[in-house]
Amino acid sequence: MATAPLEDQRRLLDVQALDTRVQQLAHQRKNLPALARLTELDGRIADLRASLVESRTRVADLRRELTKAESDVEQVRNRADRDQKRLDSGGVGAKDAVALTDELRSLAARQAALEEVELDVMERLEAHEEALSTVEAANGELVAEKAKVEAERDAGWAEIDAQIQAIAGERAKAVDGLDAALVTLYEKIRVQQGGTGAALLNGNRCDGCRMDLPPADLATIRSAAPDAVVRCEECGRILVRVAGAKTGAAAG
């Protein structure tokens, strides 16, 4: 059976308390409310992204369609202007004048039809631009909210990290001077037992696994030398004996 000064064993509970606190803080760090909120916001932004891409694509297509419609109207209008100038110049014969008049009539009808197309595209473009504006505004609000929550997350992390760093300093002092073999054993058990390597023997109970020890095990523990490093037969943790202990000092 390993041995270590009884006082070192008792001080090990202080080390365990600090390690438990760090473990709790690490759990808090992983479960900040801001993290759940960010996951929700990322999902909403992702859902909106498809609508945003679709809306932007549709607006871009309609703008190209409007440009073409405007170009078609302009071509017909320019042709009509040229014909009208020729007709007004008086420099064409009667036959050509009739042909120009017929063409102007045809161009006017063509221009009216193209302007109807142009107007239809303009109306559809306006509707889609309004829809895009709405989607972009919603996306902007979500992105802004995400940035705000990210700042909250970072502030929460910074606060927790500062506490962990402070505890690390306390732990270094708590471990300083302790029996090296005892600390090595404690660290090994702590890894194996999910963070708790030492626990108080609280009456008949191990405060590590919260189980009452059988009478035979208790008799063996109580008969052991004060500097003997005893362990719980149920969970394997180091059991620290403190005279008169009635409440838990280290929990798993």
XYZ file of C-alpha atoms in Angstrom:
252
model
C 0.000 0.000 0.000
C 1.336 3.409 -0.980
C 1.983 5.977 1.706
C 1.990 9.775 1.874
C 1.856 12.243 4.728
C -1.680 12.528 6.100
C -1.578 16.310 5.757
C -0.666 15.926 2.084
C -3.650 13.654 1.619
C -5.925 16.205 3.262
C -4.489 18.983 1.087
C -5.295 16.803 -1.889
C -8.967 17.613 -1.234
C -8.160 21.291 -1.805
C -6.561 20.378 -5.115
C -9.588 18.285 -6.008
C -11.939 21.156 -5.176
C -10.011 23.421 -7.552
C -9.985 20.783 -10.281
C -13.720 20.281 -9.843
C -14.273 24.013 -10.170
C -12.258 24.083 -13.399
C -14.294 21.165 -14.701
C -17.507 23.035 -13.895
C -16.220 26.149 -15.636
C -15.227 24.116 -18.688
C -18.760 22.726 -18.786
C -20.163 26.251 -18.555
C -17.854 27.330 -21.380
C -19.221 24.621 -23.649
C -22.815 25.362 -22.727
C -23.072 29.132 -22.740
C -26.609 30.235 -23.688
C -25.023 32.314 -26.459
C -23.774 29.126 -28.166
C -27.289 27.704 -28.468
C -28.498 31.066 -29.760
C -25.716 31.127 -32.369
C -26.666 27.657 -33.559
C -30.245 28.841 -33.963
C -29.168 31.976 -35.826
C -26.851 30.013 -38.121
C -29.782 27.766 -39.006
C -32.047 30.727 -39.752
C -29.351 32.435 -41.830
C -28.770 29.208 -43.766
C -32.514 28.841 -44.398
C -32.693 32.426 -45.643
C -29.604 32.085 -47.834
C -31.421 30.008 -50.465
C -34.188 32.620 -50.738
C -31.596 35.371 -50.896
C -29.656 33.716 -53.727
C -32.850 32.941 -55.636
C -34.152 36.487 -55.245
C -30.856 38.079 -56.286
C -30.645 35.805 -59.310
C -34.197 36.651 -60.373
C -33.578 40.385 -60.015
C -30.366 40.128 -62.054
C -32.200 38.187 -64.778
C -35.011 40.749 -64.901
C -32.548 43.639 -65.093
C -30.937 41.999 -68.121
C -34.376 41.390 -69.585
C -35.293 45.050 -69.033
C -32.081 46.214 -70.676
C -32.939 44.122 -73.747
C -36.534 45.391 -73.809
C -35.322 49.000 -73.561
C -32.834 48.347 -76.364
C -35.554 46.857 -78.578
C -37.804 49.886 -78.013
C -34.918 52.270 -78.704
C -34.078 50.533 -81.990
C -37.659 50.794 -83.215
C -37.907 54.418 -82.041
C -34.659 55.334 -83.874
C -35.872 53.653 -87.050
C -39.160 55.531 -86.835
C -37.323 58.825 -86.261
C -35.189 58.251 -89.372
C -38.227 57.401 -91.470
C -40.106 60.421 -90.194
C -37.203 62.728 -91.026
C -37.009 61.318 -94.552
C -40.720 61.767 -94.987
C -40.634 65.294 -93.604
C -37.727 66.275 -95.817
C -39.872 66.102 -98.943
C -37.029 64.494 -100.812
C -38.784 61.195 -101.509
C -41.154 60.241 -104.241
C -44.828 59.469 -103.825
C -44.233 55.717 -103.888
C -41.484 55.932 -101.249
C -43.640 58.260 -99.173
C -46.410 55.659 -99.101
C -43.906 52.953 -98.144
C -42.463 55.135 -95.379
C -45.952 55.934 -94.089
C -46.823 52.238 -93.984
C -43.539 51.446 -92.251
C -44.110 54.209 -89.687
C -47.519 52.769 -88.943
C -45.983 49.309 -88.529
C -43.158 50.672 -86.389
C -45.628 52.492 -84.155
C -47.511 49.256 -83.578
C -44.235 47.426 -82.975
C -43.066 50.128 -80.566
C -46.354 49.983 -78.642
C -46.058 46.191 -78.295
C -42.433 46.425 -77.179
C -43.283 49.157 -74.682
C -45.933 46.861 -73.221
C -43.256 44.192 -72.819
C -40.923 46.773 -71.309
C -43.606 47.906 -68.855
C -44.377 44.328 -67.858
C -40.700 43.638 -67.170
C -40.380 46.873 -65.203
C -43.373 45.941 -63.036
C -42.050 42.448 -62.392
C -38.590 43.826 -61.646
C -40.014 46.327 -59.176
C -41.920 43.571 -57.376
C -38.839 41.339 -57.185
C -36.635 44.227 -56.038
C -39.079 44.892 -53.215
C -39.029 41.201 -52.293
C -35.222 41.178 -52.436
C -35.085 44.264 -50.235
C -37.260 42.495 -47.663
C -35.120 39.358 -47.699
C -31.888 41.366 -47.515
C -33.251 43.367 -44.579
C -34.173 40.156 -42.755
C -30.757 38.695 -43.510
C -29.064 41.882 -42.320
C -30.972 41.750 -39.039
C -29.953 38.129 -38.492
C -26.300 38.857 -39.310
C -26.316 41.829 -36.935
C -27.939 39.737 -34.216
C -25.338 37.026 -34.776
C -22.511 39.546 -34.381
C -24.090 40.739 -31.136
C -24.436 37.204 -29.779
C -20.874 36.381 -30.860
C -19.701 39.330 -28.779
C -21.700 37.992 -25.827
C -20.152 34.565 -26.347
C -16.642 35.988 -26.505
C -17.236 38.029 -23.354
C -18.547 34.945 -21.572
C -15.572 32.902 -22.695
C -13.159 35.611 -21.619
C -14.711 35.769 -18.159
C -14.602 31.997 -17.726
C -11.050 31.770 -19.090
C -9.942 34.417 -16.592
C -11.460 32.376 -13.761
C -9.791 29.200 -15.017
C -6.451 31.001 -15.233
C -6.833 32.310 -11.681
C -7.703 28.831 -10.419
C -4.660 27.431 -12.223
C -2.521 29.758 -10.124
C -4.256 28.627 -6.938
C -3.834 24.999 -7.945
C -0.123 25.414 -8.562
C 0.238 26.698 -5.001
C -1.983 23.920 -3.633
C 0.067 21.203 -5.320
C 3.409 22.739 -4.420
C 5.213 20.572 -1.883
C 2.776 17.663 -1.986
C 4.125 14.123 -2.120
C 5.013 13.574 -5.792
C 3.866 9.949 -5.901
C 0.556 10.907 -4.305
C -0.043 13.633 -6.911
C 0.870 11.249 -9.751
C -1.586 8.651 -8.465
C -4.255 11.302 -8.029
C -3.811 12.578 -11.588
C -4.012 9.060 -13.007
C -7.213 8.256 -11.115
C -8.719 11.651 -11.947
C -8.370 10.953 -15.659
C -9.860 7.484 -15.264
C -12.755 8.639 -13.090
C -14.010 11.602 -15.051
C -12.325 14.360 -13.098
C -12.431 13.150 -9.503
C -9.300 11.443 -8.202
C -9.708 11.969 -4.454
C -12.738 12.104 -2.202
C -13.553 12.485 1.459
C -14.425 9.419 3.526
C -17.601 10.902 4.944
C -18.680 8.619 7.766
C -19.296 5.280 6.031
C -19.628 6.841 2.590
C -17.207 7.637 -0.221
C -18.037 11.134 -1.380
C -16.614 10.256 -4.787
C -19.090 7.543 -5.809
C -21.661 8.371 -3.084
C -21.809 4.771 -1.962
C -21.715 3.373 1.580
C -18.740 1.106 2.056
C -19.157 -2.449 3.344
C -18.190 -2.940 7.016
C -15.221 -5.104 6.073
C -13.799 -2.393 3.800
C -14.342 0.221 6.487
C -12.576 -1.920 9.041
C -9.581 -2.292 6.725
C -9.471 1.442 6.072
C -9.753 2.386 9.736
C -7.039 -0.024 10.725
C -4.633 1.337 8.110
C -1.741 3.530 9.188
C -2.438 7.286 9.143
C -0.066 7.795 6.212
C -1.454 4.881 4.198
C -3.066 5.937 0.939
C -6.360 4.089 0.959
C -8.751 3.800 -1.938
C -12.445 3.160 -2.341
C -13.103 -0.435 -3.327
C -16.164 0.702 -5.289
C -14.724 3.487 -7.484
C -10.967 3.292 -6.933
C -10.601 6.920 -5.832
C -8.207 7.968 -3.092
C -10.157 8.162 0.157
C -9.049 10.969 2.416
C -9.732 10.435 6.105
C -10.607 13.510 8.109
C -11.542 13.083 11.759
C -15.185 13.882 12.459
C -16.116 14.377 8.781
C -19.892 14.334 8.340
C -20.321 16.219 5.082
C -18.841 15.784 1.644
C -15.755 17.787 0.759
C -15.203 16.534 -2.793
C -17.777 15.193 -5.154
C -17.483 13.415 -8.413
